[in-house]
Amino acid sequence: MKKIISAVMMSLAVALLSGCDTHTSPTGRNQTLLFSDTDMAQMGQASFTRMKQNLPINRNPALNAYVDCITSRLLEALPQASGQHWEVVVFDSPQVNAFALPGGYIGIYTGMLRVANTPDELAAVIGHEIAHVLSSHGNEQASRSEMKNWGLKAIDWALDMGEVEHRDMVMAALGLGAEVGISLPFGRDQETEADIIGLQLMARAGFNPQAAIALWQNMARVSGRQPLEILSTHPSHDSRIEDLSAQQSQAQAIYLKARTNSLPVCRLP
Ligand SMILES: [Zn+2]
């Protein structure tokens, strides 16, 4: 049994050392990114094209102008020359959901607008989604999935040498189960990171960061009534609200400096 585990660990270590270099996320976490930005952007674009073919797109001019207004202010607050492409589409769906794909493809479901029901609250949602893209979370997720596959191959190889009766136990011990894919939800560490970066971004864009707390309070209220896909793997509302509250004094300082009369006013239609 010990022999199998060390063989698996060895294979994983070799794969890790030879296959990739380590990156640092915007909040200083170590990230393993196995794919190029170009490959990730292509995967994001392909997925987004499929979504646009399969889901009805909201064409209401006032609603789209509202979402574009908020998105533009957030993007204006990003450091210049990032060179990142951005596209935001509003999908007609009652689901309380929003997503971000590598390459800068962001989707907002109309159901989300019932919960994020002020410009500042919607800025918290879109800021969070922009933060996922800026932090290469899609690449990190795809890389984690790839490494799990290597782990599974290493286990298969080790089990071919005998001791088949331990297979399930070894698999369980390593937390390896079903295959995960690029479209699956982000991890908790990534959610927390997107919350922190999103909060700073909305503050720099002149949106009141206090609204991020209100947003999650609204989420908590509606999630009692219906299953929310976006919430299934996210941190609990309470821990999220606690973390966002702890960040408020710093975010408020940024907000007060950024808030000026010259910012475009984004009006709820
Ligand atoms: Zn998220």
PDB file of C-alpha atoms and ligand atoms in Angstrom:
ATOM      1  CA  MET A   1       0.000   0.000   0.000  1.00  0.00           C
ATOM      2  CA  LYS A   2       2.779   2.371   0.992  1.00  0.00           C
ATOM      3  CA  LYS A   3       4.608   1.396  -2.200  1.00  0.00           C
ATOM      4  CA  ILE A   4       1.618   2.378  -4.320  1.00  0.00           C
ATOM      5  CA  ILE A   5       1.195   5.761  -2.646  1.00  0.00           C
ATOM      6  CA  SER A   6       4.866   6.622  -3.069  1.00  0.00           C
ATOM      7  CA  ALA A   7       4.775   5.535  -6.725  1.00  0.00           C
ATOM      8  CA  VAL A   8       1.781   7.815  -7.285  1.00  0.00           C
ATOM      9  CA  MET A   9       3.387  10.726  -5.458  1.00  0.00           C
ATOM     10  CA  MET A  10       6.586  10.211  -7.425  1.00  0.00           C
ATOM     11  CA  SER A  11       4.752  10.306 -10.752  1.00  0.00           C
ATOM     12  CA  LEU A  12       2.843  13.416  -9.712  1.00  0.00           C
ATOM     13  CA  ALA A  13       6.031  15.138  -8.587  1.00  0.00           C
ATOM     14  CA  VAL A  14       7.780  14.338 -11.857  1.00  0.00           C
ATOM     15  CA  ALA A  15       4.795  15.557 -13.839  1.00  0.00           C
ATOM     16  CA  LEU A  16       4.659  18.761 -11.821  1.00  0.00           C
ATOM     17  CA  LEU A  17       8.349  19.508 -12.050  1.00  0.00           C
ATOM     18  CA  SER A  18       8.718  18.818 -15.760  1.00  0.00           C
ATOM     19  CA  GLY A  19       5.412  20.041 -17.121  1.00  0.00           C
ATOM     20  CA  CYS A  20       4.938  23.552 -15.867  1.00  0.00           C
ATOM     21  CA  ASP A  21       6.188  26.565 -14.034  1.00  0.00           C
ATOM     22  CA  THR A  22       4.573  28.208 -11.036  1.00  0.00           C
ATOM     23  CA  HIS A  23       2.701  31.468 -11.240  1.00  0.00           C
ATOM     24  CA  THR A  24       1.531  33.830  -8.536  1.00  0.00           C
ATOM     25  CA  SER A  25      -2.080  34.982  -8.435  1.00  0.00           C
ATOM     26  CA  PRO A  26      -2.966  38.661  -7.833  1.00  0.00           C
ATOM     27  CA  THR A  27      -3.355  37.970  -4.093  1.00  0.00           C
ATOM     28  CA  GLY A  28      -0.067  36.052  -3.900  1.00  0.00           C
ATOM     29  CA  ARG A  29      -1.308  32.448  -4.100  1.00  0.00           C
ATOM     30  CA  ASN A  30       0.876  29.935  -5.949  1.00  0.00           C
ATOM     31  CA  GLN A  31      -0.882  28.755  -9.090  1.00  0.00           C
ATOM     32  CA  THR A  32      -0.038  25.962 -11.478  1.00  0.00           C
ATOM     33  CA  LEU A  33      -0.978  27.052 -15.002  1.00  0.00           C
ATOM     34  CA  LEU A  34      -0.357  24.386 -17.643  1.00  0.00           C
ATOM     35  CA  PHE A  35      -1.993  26.093 -20.622  1.00  0.00           C
ATOM     36  CA  SER A  36      -1.095  29.160 -22.667  1.00  0.00           C
ATOM     37  CA  ASP A  37      -3.291  32.266 -22.516  1.00  0.00           C
ATOM     38  CA  THR A  38      -3.984  31.813 -26.227  1.00  0.00           C
ATOM     39  CA  ASP A  39      -5.232  28.244 -25.750  1.00  0.00           C
ATOM     40  CA  MET A  40      -7.395  29.298 -22.809  1.00  0.00           C
ATOM     41  CA  ALA A  41      -8.857  32.243 -24.734  1.00  0.00           C
ATOM     42  CA  GLN A  42      -9.745  29.904 -27.621  1.00  0.00           C
ATOM     43  CA  MET A  43     -11.477  27.488 -25.228  1.00  0.00           C
ATOM     44  CA  GLY A  44     -13.358  30.409 -23.659  1.00  0.00           C
ATOM     45  CA  GLN A  45     -14.436  31.735 -27.035  1.00  0.00           C
ATOM     46  CA  ALA A  46     -15.650  28.315 -28.211  1.00  0.00           C
ATOM     47  CA  SER A  47     -17.684  27.792 -25.021  1.00  0.00           C
ATOM     48  CA  PHE A  48     -19.145  31.301 -25.220  1.00  0.00           C
ATOM     49  CA  THR A  49     -20.166  30.817 -28.867  1.00  0.00           C
ATOM     50  CA  ARG A  50     -21.947  27.589 -27.875  1.00  0.00           C
ATOM     51  CA  MET A  51     -23.737  29.362 -25.021  1.00  0.00           C
ATOM     52  CA  LYS A  52     -24.889  32.162 -27.338  1.00  0.00           C
ATOM     53  CA  GLN A  53     -26.320  29.532 -29.713  1.00  0.00           C
ATOM     54  CA  ASN A  54     -28.110  27.640 -26.950  1.00  0.00           C
ATOM     55  CA  LEU A  55     -29.437  30.370 -24.664  1.00  0.00           C
ATOM     56  CA  PRO A  56     -31.706  33.281 -25.634  1.00  0.00           C
ATOM     57  CA  ILE A  57     -29.804  36.601 -25.621  1.00  0.00           C
ATOM     58  CA  ASN A  58     -31.542  39.602 -24.079  1.00  0.00           C
ATOM     59  CA  ARG A  59     -31.815  42.392 -26.704  1.00  0.00           C
ATOM     60  CA  ASN A  60     -33.533  45.024 -24.550  1.00  0.00           C
ATOM     61  CA  PRO A  61     -31.540  48.211 -25.424  1.00  0.00           C
ATOM     62  CA  ALA A  62     -32.047  49.921 -22.046  1.00  0.00           C
ATOM     63  CA  LEU A  63     -31.064  46.821 -20.078  1.00  0.00           C
ATOM     64  CA  ASN A  64     -27.977  46.207 -22.246  1.00  0.00           C
ATOM     65  CA  ALA A  65     -26.957  49.867 -21.992  1.00  0.00           C
ATOM     66  CA  TYR A  66     -27.227  49.589 -18.199  1.00  0.00           C
ATOM     67  CA  VAL A  67     -25.035  46.452 -18.029  1.00  0.00           C
ATOM     68  CA  ASP A  68     -22.556  47.959 -20.542  1.00  0.00           C
ATOM     69  CA  CYS A  69     -22.365  51.192 -18.501  1.00  0.00           C
ATOM     70  CA  ILE A  70     -21.397  49.308 -15.333  1.00  0.00           C
ATOM     71  CA  THR A  71     -18.969  47.020 -17.166  1.00  0.00           C
ATOM     72  CA  SER A  72     -17.253  49.960 -18.928  1.00  0.00           C
ATOM     73  CA  ARG A  73     -16.699  51.795 -15.649  1.00  0.00           C
ATOM     74  CA  LEU A  74     -15.159  48.659 -14.111  1.00  0.00           C
ATOM     75  CA  LEU A  75     -12.926  48.089 -17.150  1.00  0.00           C
ATOM     76  CA  GLU A  76     -11.833  51.757 -17.134  1.00  0.00           C
ATOM     77  CA  ALA A  77     -10.611  51.200 -13.560  1.00  0.00           C
ATOM     78  CA  LEU A  78      -8.274  48.376 -14.614  1.00  0.00           C
ATOM     79  CA  PRO A  79      -4.571  49.130 -14.991  1.00  0.00           C
ATOM     80  CA  GLN A  80      -3.958  50.290 -18.550  1.00  0.00           C
ATOM     81  CA  ALA A  81      -2.363  48.177 -21.280  1.00  0.00           C
ATOM     82  CA  SER A  82      -3.583  44.863 -19.946  1.00  0.00           C
ATOM     83  CA  GLY A  83      -4.470  44.049 -23.565  1.00  0.00           C
ATOM     84  CA  GLN A  84      -7.300  41.809 -22.402  1.00  0.00           C
ATOM     85  CA  HIS A  85     -10.373  41.371 -24.632  1.00  0.00           C
ATOM     86  CA  TRP A  86     -13.754  41.729 -22.887  1.00  0.00           C
ATOM     87  CA  GLU A  87     -17.270  40.841 -23.938  1.00  0.00           C
ATOM     88  CA  VAL A  88     -20.394  40.844 -21.780  1.00  0.00           C
ATOM     89  CA  VAL A  89     -23.670  39.246 -22.867  1.00  0.00           C
ATOM     90  CA  VAL A  90     -27.002  39.350 -21.015  1.00  0.00           C
ATOM     91  CA  PHE A  91     -28.822  36.019 -21.281  1.00  0.00           C
ATOM     92  CA  ASP A  92     -32.592  35.735 -20.818  1.00  0.00           C
ATOM     93  CA  SER A  93     -32.885  33.173 -18.059  1.00  0.00           C
ATOM     94  CA  PRO A  94     -34.612  33.206 -14.684  1.00  0.00           C
ATOM     95  CA  GLN A  95     -31.535  31.573 -13.111  1.00  0.00           C
ATOM     96  CA  VAL A  96     -29.687  33.717 -10.586  1.00  0.00           C
ATOM     97  CA  ASN A  97     -26.350  33.244 -12.281  1.00  0.00           C
ATOM     98  CA  ALA A  98     -23.314  34.885 -13.844  1.00  0.00           C
ATOM     99  CA  PHE A  99     -20.122  33.412 -15.256  1.00  0.00           C
ATOM    100  CA  ALA A 100     -16.699  34.337 -16.598  1.00  0.00           C
ATOM    101  CA  LEU A 101     -14.717  32.403 -19.197  1.00  0.00           C
ATOM    102  CA  PRO A 102     -11.009  32.668 -20.058  1.00  0.00           C
ATOM    103  CA  GLY A 103     -10.434  35.221 -22.791  1.00  0.00           C
ATOM    104  CA  GLY A 104     -12.736  37.758 -21.114  1.00  0.00           C
ATOM    105  CA  TYR A 105     -16.176  36.336 -21.948  1.00  0.00           C
ATOM    106  CA  ILE A 106     -18.721  37.264 -19.279  1.00  0.00           C
ATOM    107  CA  GLY A 107     -22.349  36.188 -19.110  1.00  0.00           C
ATOM    108  CA  ILE A 108     -25.019  37.729 -16.877  1.00  0.00           C
ATOM    109  CA  TYR A 109     -28.418  36.015 -16.575  1.00  0.00           C
ATOM    110  CA  THR A 110     -31.458  38.274 -16.253  1.00  0.00           C
ATOM    111  CA  GLY A 111     -32.385  36.315 -13.095  1.00  0.00           C
ATOM    112  CA  MET A 112     -29.299  37.814 -11.455  1.00  0.00           C
ATOM    113  CA  LEU A 113     -30.696  41.340 -11.963  1.00  0.00           C
ATOM    114  CA  ARG A 114     -33.558  40.526  -9.600  1.00  0.00           C
ATOM    115  CA  VAL A 115     -31.014  39.874  -6.833  1.00  0.00           C
ATOM    116  CA  ALA A 116     -28.329  42.421  -7.794  1.00  0.00           C
ATOM    117  CA  ASN A 117     -30.978  45.130  -7.964  1.00  0.00           C
ATOM    118  CA  THR A 118     -28.898  48.337  -7.721  1.00  0.00           C
ATOM    119  CA  PRO A 119     -26.040  49.518  -9.993  1.00  0.00           C
ATOM    120  CA  ASP A 120     -23.556  49.052  -7.129  1.00  0.00           C
ATOM    121  CA  GLU A 121     -24.746  45.493  -6.463  1.00  0.00           C
ATOM    122  CA  LEU A 122     -24.500  44.573 -10.147  1.00  0.00           C
ATOM    123  CA  ALA A 123     -21.005  46.127 -10.180  1.00  0.00           C
ATOM    124  CA  ALA A 124     -20.119  43.716  -7.346  1.00  0.00           C
ATOM    125  CA  VAL A 125     -21.242  40.761  -9.509  1.00  0.00           C
ATOM    126  CA  ILE A 126     -19.468  41.911 -12.694  1.00  0.00           C
ATOM    127  CA  GLY A 127     -16.353  42.970 -10.739  1.00  0.00           C
ATOM    128  CA  HIS A 128     -16.221  39.472  -9.235  1.00  0.00           C
ATOM    129  CA  GLU A 129     -16.484  37.888 -12.702  1.00  0.00           C
ATOM    130  CA  ILE A 130     -13.783  40.185 -14.159  1.00  0.00           C
ATOM    131  CA  ALA A 131     -11.579  39.178 -11.195  1.00  0.00           C
ATOM    132  CA  HIS A 132     -11.931  35.463 -12.085  1.00  0.00           C
ATOM    133  CA  VAL A 133     -10.604  36.234 -15.586  1.00  0.00           C
ATOM    134  CA  LEU A 134      -7.785  38.526 -14.367  1.00  0.00           C
ATOM    135  CA  SER A 135      -6.662  35.842 -11.913  1.00  0.00           C
ATOM    136  CA  SER A 136      -6.486  33.079 -14.592  1.00  0.00           C
ATOM    137  CA  HIS A 137      -8.897  30.922 -12.582  1.00  0.00           C
ATOM    138  CA  GLY A 138     -10.081  29.058 -15.716  1.00  0.00           C
ATOM    139  CA  ASN A 139      -6.510  28.054 -16.544  1.00  0.00           C
ATOM    140  CA  GLU A 140      -5.940  27.022 -12.927  1.00  0.00           C
ATOM    141  CA  GLN A 141      -9.111  24.867 -12.927  1.00  0.00           C
ATOM    142  CA  ALA A 142      -8.227  23.216 -16.244  1.00  0.00           C
ATOM    143  CA  SER A 143      -4.707  22.587 -14.929  1.00  0.00           C
ATOM    144  CA  ARG A 144      -6.060  21.013 -11.734  1.00  0.00           C
ATOM    145  CA  SER A 145      -8.231  18.752 -13.866  1.00  0.00           C
ATOM    146  CA  GLU A 146      -5.252  17.792 -16.018  1.00  0.00           C
ATOM    147  CA  MET A 147      -3.156  16.980 -12.967  1.00  0.00           C
ATOM    148  CA  LYS A 148      -5.944  14.808 -11.593  1.00  0.00           C
ATOM    149  CA  ASN A 149      -5.850  12.881 -14.871  1.00  0.00           C
ATOM    150  CA  TRP A 150      -2.123  12.344 -14.450  1.00  0.00           C
ATOM    151  CA  GLY A 151      -2.828  11.173 -10.911  1.00  0.00           C
ATOM    152  CA  LEU A 152      -5.409   8.700 -12.202  1.00  0.00           C
ATOM    153  CA  LYS A 153      -3.010   7.422 -14.858  1.00  0.00           C
ATOM    154  CA  ALA A 154      -0.306   7.008 -12.224  1.00  0.00           C
ATOM    155  CA  ILE A 155      -2.730   5.059 -10.030  1.00  0.00           C
ATOM    156  CA  ASP A 156      -3.731   2.833 -12.938  1.00  0.00           C
ATOM    157  CA  TRP A 157      -0.078   2.192 -13.627  1.00  0.00           C
ATOM    158  CA  ALA A 158       0.626   1.431  -9.963  1.00  0.00           C
ATOM    159  CA  LEU A 159      -2.392  -0.846  -9.701  1.00  0.00           C
ATOM    160  CA  ASP A 160      -1.341  -2.747 -12.810  1.00  0.00           C
ATOM    161  CA  MET A 161       1.588  -3.942 -10.727  1.00  0.00           C
ATOM    162  CA  GLY A 162      -0.859  -5.700  -8.354  1.00  0.00           C
ATOM    163  CA  GLU A 163      -2.781  -4.941  -5.180  1.00  0.00           C
ATOM    164  CA  VAL A 164      -5.973  -4.264  -7.155  1.00  0.00           C
ATOM    165  CA  GLU A 165      -8.092  -4.751  -4.036  1.00  0.00           C
ATOM    166  CA  HIS A 166      -6.794  -1.428  -2.710  1.00  0.00           C
ATOM    167  CA  ARG A 167      -7.853   0.556  -5.757  1.00  0.00           C
ATOM    168  CA  ASP A 168     -10.931   2.235  -4.262  1.00  0.00           C
ATOM    169  CA  MET A 169      -9.112   3.024  -1.056  1.00  0.00           C
ATOM    170  CA  VAL A 170      -6.184   4.623  -2.892  1.00  0.00           C
ATOM    171  CA  MET A 171      -8.532   6.637  -5.089  1.00  0.00           C
ATOM    172  CA  ALA A 172     -10.490   7.866  -2.075  1.00  0.00           C
ATOM    173  CA  ALA A 173      -7.336   8.711  -0.133  1.00  0.00           C
ATOM    174  CA  LEU A 174      -6.168  10.987  -2.946  1.00  0.00           C
ATOM    175  CA  GLY A 175      -9.569  12.579  -3.354  1.00  0.00           C
ATOM    176  CA  LEU A 176      -9.722  11.482  -6.944  1.00  0.00           C
ATOM    177  CA  GLY A 177     -13.114  10.720  -8.305  1.00  0.00           C
ATOM    178  CA  ALA A 178     -15.035  11.826 -11.296  1.00  0.00           C
ATOM    179  CA  GLU A 179     -13.401  13.826 -14.036  1.00  0.00           C
ATOM    180  CA  VAL A 180     -13.815  17.581 -13.739  1.00  0.00           C
ATOM    181  CA  GLY A 181     -13.856  19.962 -16.655  1.00  0.00           C
ATOM    182  CA  ILE A 182     -13.191  23.566 -17.488  1.00  0.00           C
ATOM    183  CA  SER A 183     -16.852  24.525 -17.180  1.00  0.00           C
ATOM    184  CA  LEU A 184     -17.203  23.282 -13.608  1.00  0.00           C
ATOM    185  CA  PRO A 185     -17.446  25.804 -10.793  1.00  0.00           C
ATOM    186  CA  PHE A 186     -14.413  27.475  -9.290  1.00  0.00           C
ATOM    187  CA  GLY A 187     -12.867  26.399  -6.021  1.00  0.00           C
ATOM    188  CA  ARG A 188     -13.368  28.112  -2.723  1.00  0.00           C
ATOM    189  CA  ASP A 189      -9.897  29.703  -2.746  1.00  0.00           C
ATOM    190  CA  GLN A 190     -10.655  31.155  -6.182  1.00  0.00           C
ATOM    191  CA  GLU A 191     -14.041  32.476  -5.038  1.00  0.00           C
ATOM    192  CA  THR A 192     -12.478  34.236  -2.066  1.00  0.00           C
ATOM    193  CA  GLU A 193      -9.796  35.720  -4.316  1.00  0.00           C
ATOM    194  CA  ALA A 194     -12.388  36.948  -6.844  1.00  0.00           C
ATOM    195  CA  ASP A 195     -14.340  38.539  -3.963  1.00  0.00           C
ATOM    196  CA  ILE A 196     -11.272  40.461  -2.743  1.00  0.00           C
ATOM    197  CA  ILE A 197     -10.139  41.639  -6.191  1.00  0.00           C
ATOM    198  CA  GLY A 198     -13.698  42.358  -7.303  1.00  0.00           C
ATOM    199  CA  LEU A 199     -14.280  44.508  -4.223  1.00  0.00           C
ATOM    200  CA  GLN A 200     -11.167  46.604  -4.882  1.00  0.00           C
ATOM    201  CA  LEU A 201     -12.081  46.920  -8.552  1.00  0.00           C
ATOM    202  CA  MET A 202     -15.631  48.144  -7.875  1.00  0.00           C
ATOM    203  CA  ALA A 203     -14.265  50.656  -5.350  1.00  0.00           C
ATOM    204  CA  ARG A 204     -11.730  51.998  -7.889  1.00  0.00           C
ATOM    205  CA  ALA A 205     -14.587  52.333 -10.408  1.00  0.00           C
ATOM    206  CA  GLY A 206     -16.534  54.475  -7.920  1.00  0.00           C
ATOM    207  CA  PHE A 207     -19.140  51.870  -6.911  1.00  0.00           C
ATOM    208  CA  ASN A 208     -19.864  51.620  -3.187  1.00  0.00           C
ATOM    209  CA  PRO A 209     -18.178  48.422  -1.918  1.00  0.00           C
ATOM    210  CA  GLN A 210     -20.784  48.199   0.844  1.00  0.00           C
ATOM    211  CA  ALA A 211     -23.110  46.917  -1.915  1.00  0.00           C
ATOM    212  CA  ALA A 212     -21.120  43.654  -2.124  1.00  0.00           C
ATOM    213  CA  ILE A 213     -22.391  42.852   1.378  1.00  0.00           C
ATOM    214  CA  ALA A 214     -25.970  43.815   0.457  1.00  0.00           C
ATOM    215  CA  LEU A 215     -25.699  41.572  -2.613  1.00  0.00           C
ATOM    216  CA  TRP A 216     -24.823  38.500  -0.562  1.00  0.00           C
ATOM    217  CA  GLN A 217     -27.547  39.308   1.946  1.00  0.00           C
ATOM    218  CA  ASN A 218     -30.018  39.355  -0.976  1.00  0.00           C
ATOM    219  CA  MET A 219     -28.543  36.063  -2.214  1.00  0.00           C
ATOM    220  CA  ALA A 220     -29.077  34.508   1.201  1.00  0.00           C
ATOM    221  CA  ARG A 221     -32.696  35.660   1.157  1.00  0.00           C
ATOM    222  CA  VAL A 222     -33.540  34.207  -2.261  1.00  0.00           C
ATOM    223  CA  SER A 223     -31.538  31.011  -1.915  1.00  0.00           C
ATOM    224  CA  GLY A 224     -33.979  29.866   0.763  1.00  0.00           C
ATOM    225  CA  ARG A 225     -36.663  29.790  -1.912  1.00  0.00           C
ATOM    226  CA  GLN A 226     -34.876  28.234  -4.893  1.00  0.00           C
ATOM    227  CA  PRO A 227     -31.756  26.258  -5.704  1.00  0.00           C
ATOM    228  CA  LEU A 228     -29.013  28.600  -6.929  1.00  0.00           C
ATOM    229  CA  GLU A 229     -26.417  27.108  -9.191  1.00  0.00           C
ATOM    230  CA  ILE A 230     -23.923  29.862  -8.532  1.00  0.00           C
ATOM    231  CA  LEU A 231     -24.019  29.171  -4.811  1.00  0.00           C
ATOM    232  CA  SER A 232     -23.521  25.429  -4.842  1.00  0.00           C
ATOM    233  CA  THR A 233     -19.751  25.416  -4.495  1.00  0.00           C
ATOM    234  CA  HIS A 234     -19.258  28.961  -3.319  1.00  0.00           C
ATOM    235  CA  PRO A 235     -18.321  29.823   0.255  1.00  0.00           C
ATOM    236  CA  SER A 236     -21.313  30.078   2.606  1.00  0.00           C
ATOM    237  CA  HIS A 237     -23.101  33.444   2.664  1.00  0.00           C
ATOM    238  CA  ASP A 238     -22.042  34.034   6.239  1.00  0.00           C
ATOM    239  CA  SER A 239     -18.317  33.513   5.683  1.00  0.00           C
ATOM    240  CA  ARG A 240     -18.509  35.539   2.500  1.00  0.00           C
ATOM    241  CA  ILE A 241     -20.269  38.459   4.202  1.00  0.00           C
ATOM    242  CA  GLU A 242     -17.763  38.269   7.085  1.00  0.00           C
ATOM    243  CA  ASP A 243     -14.782  38.406   4.683  1.00  0.00           C
ATOM    244  CA  LEU A 244     -16.312  41.264   2.679  1.00  0.00           C
ATOM    245  CA  SER A 245     -17.012  43.182   5.898  1.00  0.00           C
ATOM    246  CA  ALA A 246     -13.400  42.746   7.023  1.00  0.00           C
ATOM    247  CA  GLN A 247     -12.264  44.324   3.714  1.00  0.00           C
ATOM    248  CA  GLN A 248     -14.634  47.298   3.942  1.00  0.00           C
ATOM    249  CA  SER A 249     -12.441  49.984   5.552  1.00  0.00           C
ATOM    250  CA  GLN A 250      -9.717  49.520   2.939  1.00  0.00           C
ATOM    251  CA  ALA A 251     -12.261  49.365   0.089  1.00  0.00           C
ATOM    252  CA  GLN A 252     -14.165  52.421   1.382  1.00  0.00           C
ATOM    253  CA  ALA A 253     -10.934  54.454   1.343  1.00  0.00           C
ATOM    254  CA  ILE A 254     -10.415  53.549  -2.333  1.00  0.00           C
ATOM    255  CA  TYR A 255     -14.079  54.294  -3.095  1.00  0.00           C
ATOM    256  CA  LEU A 256     -14.084  57.739  -1.470  1.00  0.00           C
ATOM    257  CA  LYS A 257     -11.035  58.732  -3.532  1.00  0.00           C
ATOM    258  CA  ALA A 258     -12.502  57.341  -6.789  1.00  0.00           C
ATOM    259  CA  ARG A 259     -15.997  58.778  -6.440  1.00  0.00           C
ATOM    260  CA  THR A 260     -16.245  61.886  -8.571  1.00  0.00           C
ATOM    261  CA  ASN A 261     -19.016  63.667 -10.404  1.00  0.00           C
ATOM    262  CA  SER A 262     -17.400  62.967 -13.763  1.00  0.00           C
ATOM    263  CA  LEU A 263     -18.177  59.219 -13.645  1.00  0.00           C
ATOM    264  CA  PRO A 264     -21.000  58.166 -15.991  1.00  0.00           C
ATOM    265  CA  VAL A 265     -24.215  57.417 -14.080  1.00  0.00           C
ATOM    266  CA  CYS A 266     -25.535  53.925 -14.824  1.00  0.00           C
ATOM    267  CA  ARG A 267     -29.317  53.972 -14.518  1.00  0.00           C
ATOM    268  CA  LEU A 268     -31.413  50.923 -13.728  1.00  0.00           C
ATOM    269  CA  PRO A 269     -34.001  50.671 -16.570  1.00  0.00           C
TER     270      PRO A 269
HETATM  271 ZN    ZN B   1     -17.147  33.276  -8.569  1.00  0.00          ZN
END
